[in-house]
Tab-separated table of C-alpha atoms in Angstrom:
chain	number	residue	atom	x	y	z
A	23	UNK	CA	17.061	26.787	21.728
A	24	UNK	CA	15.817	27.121	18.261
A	25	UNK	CA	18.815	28.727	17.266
A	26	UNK	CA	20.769	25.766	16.912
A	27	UNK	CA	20.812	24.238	13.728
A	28	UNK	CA	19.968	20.739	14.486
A	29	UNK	CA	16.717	21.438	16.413
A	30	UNK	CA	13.173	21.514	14.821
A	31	UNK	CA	10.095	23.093	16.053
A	32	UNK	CA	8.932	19.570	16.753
A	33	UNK	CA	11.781	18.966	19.174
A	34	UNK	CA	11.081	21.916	21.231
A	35	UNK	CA	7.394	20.873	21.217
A	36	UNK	CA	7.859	17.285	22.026
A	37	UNK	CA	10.652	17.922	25.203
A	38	UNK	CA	7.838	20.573	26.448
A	39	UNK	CA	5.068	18.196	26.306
A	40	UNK	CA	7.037	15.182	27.611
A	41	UNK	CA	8.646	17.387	30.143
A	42	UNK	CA	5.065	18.659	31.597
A	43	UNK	CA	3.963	15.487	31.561
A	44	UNK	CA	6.431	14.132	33.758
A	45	UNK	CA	5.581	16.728	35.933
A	46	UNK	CA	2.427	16.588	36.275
A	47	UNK	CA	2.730	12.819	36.967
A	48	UNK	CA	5.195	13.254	39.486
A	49	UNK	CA	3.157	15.771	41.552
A	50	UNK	CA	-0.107	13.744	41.321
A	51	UNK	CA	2.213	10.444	42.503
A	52	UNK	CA	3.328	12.692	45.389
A	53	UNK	CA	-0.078	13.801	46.127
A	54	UNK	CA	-1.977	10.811	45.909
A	55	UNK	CA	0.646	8.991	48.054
A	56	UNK	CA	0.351	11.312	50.690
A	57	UNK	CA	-3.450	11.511	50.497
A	58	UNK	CA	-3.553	7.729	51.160
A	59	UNK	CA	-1.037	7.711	53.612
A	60	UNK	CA	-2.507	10.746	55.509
A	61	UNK	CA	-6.583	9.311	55.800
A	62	UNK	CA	-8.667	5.926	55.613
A	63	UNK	CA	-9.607	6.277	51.718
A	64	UNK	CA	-9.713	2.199	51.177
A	65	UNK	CA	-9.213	2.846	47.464
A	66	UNK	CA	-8.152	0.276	44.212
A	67	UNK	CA	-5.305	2.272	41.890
A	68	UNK	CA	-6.004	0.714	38.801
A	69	UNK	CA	-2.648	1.915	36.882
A	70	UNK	CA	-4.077	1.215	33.218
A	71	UNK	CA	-7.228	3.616	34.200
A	72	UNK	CA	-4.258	5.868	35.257
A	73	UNK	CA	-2.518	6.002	32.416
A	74	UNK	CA	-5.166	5.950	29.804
A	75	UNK	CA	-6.176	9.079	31.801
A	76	UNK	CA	-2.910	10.584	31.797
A	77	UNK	CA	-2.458	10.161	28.071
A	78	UNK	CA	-5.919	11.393	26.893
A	79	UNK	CA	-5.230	14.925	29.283
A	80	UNK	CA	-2.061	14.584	27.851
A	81	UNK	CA	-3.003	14.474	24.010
A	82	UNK	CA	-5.954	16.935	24.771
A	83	UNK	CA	-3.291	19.928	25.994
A	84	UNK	CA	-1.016	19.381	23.224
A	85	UNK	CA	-3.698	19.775	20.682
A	86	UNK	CA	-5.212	22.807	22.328
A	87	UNK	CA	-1.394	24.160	22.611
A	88	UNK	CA	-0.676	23.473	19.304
A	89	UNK	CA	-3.786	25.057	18.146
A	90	UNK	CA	-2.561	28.412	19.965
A	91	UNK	CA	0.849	28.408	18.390
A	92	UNK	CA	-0.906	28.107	15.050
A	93	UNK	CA	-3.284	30.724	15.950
A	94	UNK	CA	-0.425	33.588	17.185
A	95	UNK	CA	1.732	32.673	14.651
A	96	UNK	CA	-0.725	32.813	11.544
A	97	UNK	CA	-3.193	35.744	12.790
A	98	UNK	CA	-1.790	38.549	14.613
A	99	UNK	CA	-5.814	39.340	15.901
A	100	UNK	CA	-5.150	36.908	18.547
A	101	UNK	CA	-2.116	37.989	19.873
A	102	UNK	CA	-3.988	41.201	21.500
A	103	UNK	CA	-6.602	39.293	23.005
């Protein structure tokens, strides 16, 4: 993908991140729905809760991925652990 001359390493980084985080929102949609469905839970989804949650997990794995791209890319130590 990087080999084309119009894409960055930022572009490959963002589609990643926005593309797991679609997934993961999908599954937990699909999961959740079906956990309500399926027993008596009586619960309140509170969707800005949700989503604060979503994009604090979110900005928390893209820093700690980021950090390991640095990390294998500047220091070949961590590559063999």
């Amino acid at each position: 993908m990087l080999a084309y001359p119009k894409i960055t390493f930022v572009d490959a980084i963002l589609a990643r991140a926005i593309l797991s985080v679609l997934t993961q929102v999908l599954i937990s949609c699909i999961v959740l729905t079906g956990i309500c469905l399926a027993f008596e839970t009586r619960t309140v989804f509170l969707i800005d809760r949700a989503f604060i949650a979503y994009a604090m997990a979110a900005a928390l794995g893209l820093g700690v991925g980021l950090l390991n791209c640095f990390m294998f890319t500047m220091f070949a130590l961590s590559t063999r652990l």
